[in-house]
mmCIF file of C-alpha atoms in Angstrom:
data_model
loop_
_atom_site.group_PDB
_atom_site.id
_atom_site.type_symbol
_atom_site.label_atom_id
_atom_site.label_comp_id
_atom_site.label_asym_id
_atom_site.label_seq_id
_atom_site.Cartn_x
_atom_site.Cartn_y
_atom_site.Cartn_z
ATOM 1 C CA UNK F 1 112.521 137.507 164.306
ATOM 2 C CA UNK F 2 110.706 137.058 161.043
ATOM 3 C CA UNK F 3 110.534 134.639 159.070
ATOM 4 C CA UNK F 4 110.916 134.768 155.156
ATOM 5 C CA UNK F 5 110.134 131.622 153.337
ATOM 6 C CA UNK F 6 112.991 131.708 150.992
ATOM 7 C CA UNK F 7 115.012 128.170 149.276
ATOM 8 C CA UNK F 8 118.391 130.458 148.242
ATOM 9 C CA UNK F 9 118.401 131.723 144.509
ATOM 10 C CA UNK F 10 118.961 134.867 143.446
ATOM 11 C CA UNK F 11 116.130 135.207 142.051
ATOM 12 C CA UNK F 12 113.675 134.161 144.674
ATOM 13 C CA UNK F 13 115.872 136.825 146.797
ATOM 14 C CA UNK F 14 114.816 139.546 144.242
ATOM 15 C CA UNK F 15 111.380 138.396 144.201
ATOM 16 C CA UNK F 16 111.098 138.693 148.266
ATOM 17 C CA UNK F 17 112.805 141.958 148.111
ATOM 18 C CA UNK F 18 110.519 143.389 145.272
ATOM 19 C CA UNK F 19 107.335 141.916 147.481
ATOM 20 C CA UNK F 20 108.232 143.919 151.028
ATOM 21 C CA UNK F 21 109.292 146.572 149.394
ATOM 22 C CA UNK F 22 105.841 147.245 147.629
ATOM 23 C CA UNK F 23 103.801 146.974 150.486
ATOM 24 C CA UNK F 24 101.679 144.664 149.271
ATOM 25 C CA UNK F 25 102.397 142.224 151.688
ATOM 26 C CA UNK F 26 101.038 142.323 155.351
ATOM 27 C CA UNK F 27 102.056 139.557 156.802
ATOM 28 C CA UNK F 28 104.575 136.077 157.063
ATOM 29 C CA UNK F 29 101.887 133.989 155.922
ATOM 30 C CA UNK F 30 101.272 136.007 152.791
ATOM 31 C CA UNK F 31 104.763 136.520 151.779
ATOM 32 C CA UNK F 32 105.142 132.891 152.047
ATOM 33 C CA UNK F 33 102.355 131.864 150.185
ATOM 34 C CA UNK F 34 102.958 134.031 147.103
ATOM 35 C CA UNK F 35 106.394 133.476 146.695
ATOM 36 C CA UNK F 36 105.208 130.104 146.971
ATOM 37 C CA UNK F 37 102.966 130.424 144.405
ATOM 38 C CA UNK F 38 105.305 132.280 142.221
ATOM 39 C CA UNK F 39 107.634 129.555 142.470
ATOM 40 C CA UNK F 40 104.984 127.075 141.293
ATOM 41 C CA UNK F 41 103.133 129.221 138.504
ATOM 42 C CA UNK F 42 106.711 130.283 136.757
ATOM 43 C CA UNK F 43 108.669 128.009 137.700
ATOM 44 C CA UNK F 44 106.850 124.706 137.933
ATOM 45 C CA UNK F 45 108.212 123.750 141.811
ATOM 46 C CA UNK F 46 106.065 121.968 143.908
ATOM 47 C CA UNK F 47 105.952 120.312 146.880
ATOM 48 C CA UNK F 48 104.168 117.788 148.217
ATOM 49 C CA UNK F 49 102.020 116.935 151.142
ATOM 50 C CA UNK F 50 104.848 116.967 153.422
ATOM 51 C CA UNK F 51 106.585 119.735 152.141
ATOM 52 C CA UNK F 52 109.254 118.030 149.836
ATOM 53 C CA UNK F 53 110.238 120.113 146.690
ATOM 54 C CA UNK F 54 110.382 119.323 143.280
ATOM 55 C CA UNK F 55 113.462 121.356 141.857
ATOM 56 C CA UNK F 56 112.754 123.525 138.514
ATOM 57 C CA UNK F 57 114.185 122.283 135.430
ATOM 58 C CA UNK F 58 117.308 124.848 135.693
ATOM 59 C CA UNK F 59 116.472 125.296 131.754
ATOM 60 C CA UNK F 60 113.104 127.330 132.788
ATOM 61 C CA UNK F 61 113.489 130.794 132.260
ATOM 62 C CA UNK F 62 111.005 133.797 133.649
ATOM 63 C CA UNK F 63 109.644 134.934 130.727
ATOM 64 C CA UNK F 64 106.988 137.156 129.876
ATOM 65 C CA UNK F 65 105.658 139.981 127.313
ATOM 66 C CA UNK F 66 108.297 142.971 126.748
ATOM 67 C CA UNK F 67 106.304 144.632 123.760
ATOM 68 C CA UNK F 68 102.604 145.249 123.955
ATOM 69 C CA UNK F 69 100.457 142.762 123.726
ATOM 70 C CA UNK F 70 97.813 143.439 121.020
ATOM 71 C CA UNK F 71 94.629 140.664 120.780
ATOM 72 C CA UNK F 72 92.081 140.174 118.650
ATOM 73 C CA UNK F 73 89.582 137.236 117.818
ATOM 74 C CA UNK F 74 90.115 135.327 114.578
ATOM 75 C CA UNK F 75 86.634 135.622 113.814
ATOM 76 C CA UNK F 76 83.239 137.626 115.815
ATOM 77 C CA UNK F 77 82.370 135.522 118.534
ATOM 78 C CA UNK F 78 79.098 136.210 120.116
ATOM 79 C CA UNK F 79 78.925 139.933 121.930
ATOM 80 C CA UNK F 80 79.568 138.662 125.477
ATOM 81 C CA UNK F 81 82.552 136.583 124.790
ATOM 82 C CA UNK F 82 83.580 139.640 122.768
ATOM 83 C CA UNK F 83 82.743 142.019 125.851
ATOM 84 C CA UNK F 84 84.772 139.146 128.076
ATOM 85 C CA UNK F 85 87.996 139.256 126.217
ATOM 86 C CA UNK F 86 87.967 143.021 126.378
ATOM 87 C CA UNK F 87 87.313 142.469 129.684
ATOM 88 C CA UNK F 88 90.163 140.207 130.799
ATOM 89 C CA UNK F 89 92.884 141.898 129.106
ATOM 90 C CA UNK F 90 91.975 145.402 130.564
ATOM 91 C CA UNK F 91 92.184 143.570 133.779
ATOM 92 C CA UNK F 92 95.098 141.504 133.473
ATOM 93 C CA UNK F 93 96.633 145.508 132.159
ATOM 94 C CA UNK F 94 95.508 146.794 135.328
ATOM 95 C CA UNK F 95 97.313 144.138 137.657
ATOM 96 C CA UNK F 96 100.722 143.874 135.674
ATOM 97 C CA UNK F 97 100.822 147.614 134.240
ATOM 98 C CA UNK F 98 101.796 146.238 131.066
ATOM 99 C CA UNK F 99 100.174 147.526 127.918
ATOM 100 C CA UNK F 100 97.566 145.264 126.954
ATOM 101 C CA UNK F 101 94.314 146.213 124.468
ATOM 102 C CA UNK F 102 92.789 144.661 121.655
ATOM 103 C CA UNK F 103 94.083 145.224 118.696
ATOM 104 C CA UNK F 104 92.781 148.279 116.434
ATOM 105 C CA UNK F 105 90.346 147.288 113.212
ATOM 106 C CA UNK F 106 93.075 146.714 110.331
ATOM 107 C CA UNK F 107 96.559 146.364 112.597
ATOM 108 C CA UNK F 108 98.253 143.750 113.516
ATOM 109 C CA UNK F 109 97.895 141.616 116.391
ATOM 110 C CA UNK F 110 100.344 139.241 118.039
ATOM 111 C CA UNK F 111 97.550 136.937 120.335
ATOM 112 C CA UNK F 112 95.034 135.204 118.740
ATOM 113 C CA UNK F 113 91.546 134.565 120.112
ATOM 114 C CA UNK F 114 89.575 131.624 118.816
ATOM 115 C CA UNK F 115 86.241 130.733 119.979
ATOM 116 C CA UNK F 116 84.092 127.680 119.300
ATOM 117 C CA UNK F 117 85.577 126.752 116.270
ATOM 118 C CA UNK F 118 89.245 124.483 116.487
ATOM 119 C CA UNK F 119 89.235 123.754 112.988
ATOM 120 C CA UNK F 120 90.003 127.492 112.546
ATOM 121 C CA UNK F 121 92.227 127.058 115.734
ATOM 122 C CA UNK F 122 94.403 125.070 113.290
ATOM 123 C CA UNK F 123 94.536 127.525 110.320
ATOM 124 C CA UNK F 124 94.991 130.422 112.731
ATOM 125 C CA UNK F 125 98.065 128.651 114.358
ATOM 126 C CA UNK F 126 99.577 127.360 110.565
ATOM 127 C CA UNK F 127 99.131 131.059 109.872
ATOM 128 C CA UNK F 128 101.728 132.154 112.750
ATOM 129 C CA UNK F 129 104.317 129.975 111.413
ATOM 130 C CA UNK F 130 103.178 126.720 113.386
ATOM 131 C CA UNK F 131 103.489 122.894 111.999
ATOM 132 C CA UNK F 132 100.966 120.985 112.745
ATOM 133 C CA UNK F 133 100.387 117.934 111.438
ATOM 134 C CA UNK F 134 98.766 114.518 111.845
ATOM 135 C CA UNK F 135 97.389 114.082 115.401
ATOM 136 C CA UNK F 136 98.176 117.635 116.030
ATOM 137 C CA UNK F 137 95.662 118.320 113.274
ATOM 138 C CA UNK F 138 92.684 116.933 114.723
ATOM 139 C CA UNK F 139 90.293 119.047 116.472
ATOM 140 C CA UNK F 140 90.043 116.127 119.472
ATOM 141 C CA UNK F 141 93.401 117.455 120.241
ATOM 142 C CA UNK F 142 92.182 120.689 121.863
ATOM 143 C CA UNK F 143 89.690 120.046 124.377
ATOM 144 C CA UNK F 144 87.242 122.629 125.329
ATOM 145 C CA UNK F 145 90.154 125.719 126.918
ATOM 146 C CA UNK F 146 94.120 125.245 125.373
ATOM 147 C CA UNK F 147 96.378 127.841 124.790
ATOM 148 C CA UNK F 148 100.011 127.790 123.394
ATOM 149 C CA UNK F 149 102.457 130.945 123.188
ATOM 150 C CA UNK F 150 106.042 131.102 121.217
ATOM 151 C CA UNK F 151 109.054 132.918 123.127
ATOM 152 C CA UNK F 152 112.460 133.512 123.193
ATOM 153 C CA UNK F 153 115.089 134.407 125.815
ATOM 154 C CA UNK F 154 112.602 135.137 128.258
ATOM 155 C CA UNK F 155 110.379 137.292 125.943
ATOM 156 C CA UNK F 156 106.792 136.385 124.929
ATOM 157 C CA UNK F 157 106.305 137.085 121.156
ATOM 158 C CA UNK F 158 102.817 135.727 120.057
ATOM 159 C CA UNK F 159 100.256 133.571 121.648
ATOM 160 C CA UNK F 160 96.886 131.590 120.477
ATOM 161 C CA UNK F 161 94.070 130.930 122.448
ATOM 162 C CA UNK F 162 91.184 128.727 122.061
ATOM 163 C CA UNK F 163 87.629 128.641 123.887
ATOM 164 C CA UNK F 164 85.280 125.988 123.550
ATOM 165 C CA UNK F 165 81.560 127.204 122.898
ATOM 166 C CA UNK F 166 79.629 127.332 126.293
ATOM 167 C CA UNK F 167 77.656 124.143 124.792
ATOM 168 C CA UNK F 168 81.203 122.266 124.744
ATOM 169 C CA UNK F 169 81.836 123.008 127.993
ATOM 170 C CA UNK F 170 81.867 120.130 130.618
ATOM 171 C CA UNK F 171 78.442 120.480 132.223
ATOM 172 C CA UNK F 172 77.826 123.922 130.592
ATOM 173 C CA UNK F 173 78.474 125.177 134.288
ATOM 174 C CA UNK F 174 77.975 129.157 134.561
ATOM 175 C CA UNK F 175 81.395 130.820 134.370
ATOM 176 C CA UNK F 176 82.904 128.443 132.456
ATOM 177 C CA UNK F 177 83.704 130.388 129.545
ATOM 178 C CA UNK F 178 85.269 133.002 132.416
ATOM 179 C CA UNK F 179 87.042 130.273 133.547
ATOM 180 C CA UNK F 180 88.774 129.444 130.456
ATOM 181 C CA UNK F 181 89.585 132.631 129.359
ATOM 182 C CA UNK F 182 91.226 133.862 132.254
ATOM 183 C CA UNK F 183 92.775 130.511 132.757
ATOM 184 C CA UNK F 184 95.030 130.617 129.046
ATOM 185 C CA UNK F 185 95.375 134.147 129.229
ATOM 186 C CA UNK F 186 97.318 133.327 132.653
ATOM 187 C CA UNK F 187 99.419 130.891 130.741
ATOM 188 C CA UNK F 188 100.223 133.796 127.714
ATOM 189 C CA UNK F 189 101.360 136.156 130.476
ATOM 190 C CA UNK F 190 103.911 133.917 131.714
ATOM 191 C CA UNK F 191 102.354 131.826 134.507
ATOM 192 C CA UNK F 192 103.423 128.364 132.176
ATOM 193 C CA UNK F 193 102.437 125.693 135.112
ATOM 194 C CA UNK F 194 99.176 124.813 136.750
ATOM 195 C CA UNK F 195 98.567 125.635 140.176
ATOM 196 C CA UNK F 196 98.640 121.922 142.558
ATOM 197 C CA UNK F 197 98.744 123.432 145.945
ATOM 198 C CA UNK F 198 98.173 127.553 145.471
ATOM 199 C CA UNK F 199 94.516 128.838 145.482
ATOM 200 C CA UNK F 200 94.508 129.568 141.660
ATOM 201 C CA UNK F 201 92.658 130.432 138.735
ATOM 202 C CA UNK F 202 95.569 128.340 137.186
ATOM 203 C CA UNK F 203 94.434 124.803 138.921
ATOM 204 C CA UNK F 204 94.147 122.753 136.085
ATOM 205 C CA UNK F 205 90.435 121.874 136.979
ATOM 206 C CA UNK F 206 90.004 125.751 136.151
ATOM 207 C CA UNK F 207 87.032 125.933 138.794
ATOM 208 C CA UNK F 208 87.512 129.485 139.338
ATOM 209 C CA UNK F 209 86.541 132.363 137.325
ATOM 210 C CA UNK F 210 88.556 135.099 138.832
ATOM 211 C CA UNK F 211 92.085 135.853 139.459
ATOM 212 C CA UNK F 212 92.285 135.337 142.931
ATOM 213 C CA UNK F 213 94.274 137.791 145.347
ATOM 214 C CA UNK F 214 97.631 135.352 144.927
ATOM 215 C CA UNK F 215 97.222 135.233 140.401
ATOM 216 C CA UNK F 216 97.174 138.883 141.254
ATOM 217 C CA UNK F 217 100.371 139.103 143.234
ATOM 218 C CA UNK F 218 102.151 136.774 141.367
ATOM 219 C CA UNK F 219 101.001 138.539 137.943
ATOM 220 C CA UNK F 220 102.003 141.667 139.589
ATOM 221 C CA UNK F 221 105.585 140.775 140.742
ATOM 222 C CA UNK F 222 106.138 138.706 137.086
ATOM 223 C CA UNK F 223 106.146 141.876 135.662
ATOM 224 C CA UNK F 224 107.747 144.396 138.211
ATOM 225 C CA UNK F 225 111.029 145.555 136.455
ATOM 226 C CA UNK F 226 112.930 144.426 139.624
ATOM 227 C CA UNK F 227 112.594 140.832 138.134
ATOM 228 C CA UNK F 228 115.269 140.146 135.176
ATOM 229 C CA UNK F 229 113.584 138.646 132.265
ATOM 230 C CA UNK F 230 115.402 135.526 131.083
ATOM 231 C CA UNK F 231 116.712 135.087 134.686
ATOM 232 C CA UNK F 232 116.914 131.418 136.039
ATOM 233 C CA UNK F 233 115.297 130.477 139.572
#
């Protein structure tokens, strides 16, 4: 008999049958794992070492883009960060098939890039309609990767984005930048929690550079049209 890893919502049910029913998944382990994953990534459940659960706030939604998603940086960064972001969101197009580009010289955009400069972080994100003030105001606030995104029932509507220059980075460590990058832009898709137990580019140590083979599932079946929007765990 096989086993499905499954805790009883609706929606997890929808998510299993979505999963088997693209073929993507080969075995018990792998099914488990992702939905797993899923669970953690959109939901924010996780368990423990010996497998206890930490229930979802029932107020989380999934949520994710509807419209496209149009990007551009607030200002040139250098030509390989440039080349990166291009990059990532053709990627990130190819494993969701949502529609995902930078935006065209002179239109509008609704995710902002910043690189290297969180001063400008601050004016980009007044200029979308956010408050920030005091503490929120101070560039300390930000770190060195930090991403925020603004969405309602269950629809992503704008994002910002910020990137540390590789000399901010902790260590400087190859890949960082990669890291980051694909990190937040994980977060603006939808995937709102860091990975604790999953093999993720979402851990919040962000030691990977690369989506790794569950991100892609779990990116995949976020945005297969089997999945309300809006819909509760």
């Amino acid at each position: 008999m096989r086993r499905i890893y499954l805790r009883g919502p609706a929606l997890i049910c929808a998510l299993i049958a979505a999963l088997l029913q693209s073929g993507g998944c080969q075995s018990t382990h792998s099914t488990d794992a992702t939905v797993r994953a899923f669970d953690e990534l959109v939901f924010g459940v996780s368990e423990n070492a010996e497998g206890e659960v930490t229930a979802a706030d029932p107020a989380i939604r999934l949520t994710r883009w509807q419209r496209p998603l149009r990007a551009h940086f607030a200002q040139p960064p250098p030509d390989p960060v440039a080349a990166l972001g291009v990059a990532v969101l053709a990627e990130l197009a190819a494993i969701t098939g949502h529609d995902l580009a930078m935006a065209a010289p002179g239109s509008s955009a609704n995710v902002a890039l910043v690189y290297g400069d969180p001063a400008l972080l601050v004016r980009t994100m007044r200029a979308m309609g956010a408050r920030i003030e005091g503490y929120e105001a101070s560039s300390a606030v930000y770190g060195f990767c930090w991403s925020t995104h603004w969405h309602a029932a269950g629809e992503i509507r704008r994002a910002v984005v910020y990137i540390a220059d590789a000399g901010a980075m902790p260590d400087e460590k190859p890949g960082a930048i990669a890291a980051c990058l694909r990190h937040e832009m994980g977060h603006v898709m939808g995937l709102r929690f860091h990975a604790e137990r999953s093999y993720s580019v979402m851990a919040a140590q962000r030691s990977l550079r690369d989506y790794t083979a569950t991100d892609r599932q779990v990116l995949r079946l976020l945005y297969d049209p089997a999945l309300p929007a809006n819909g509760t765990r």
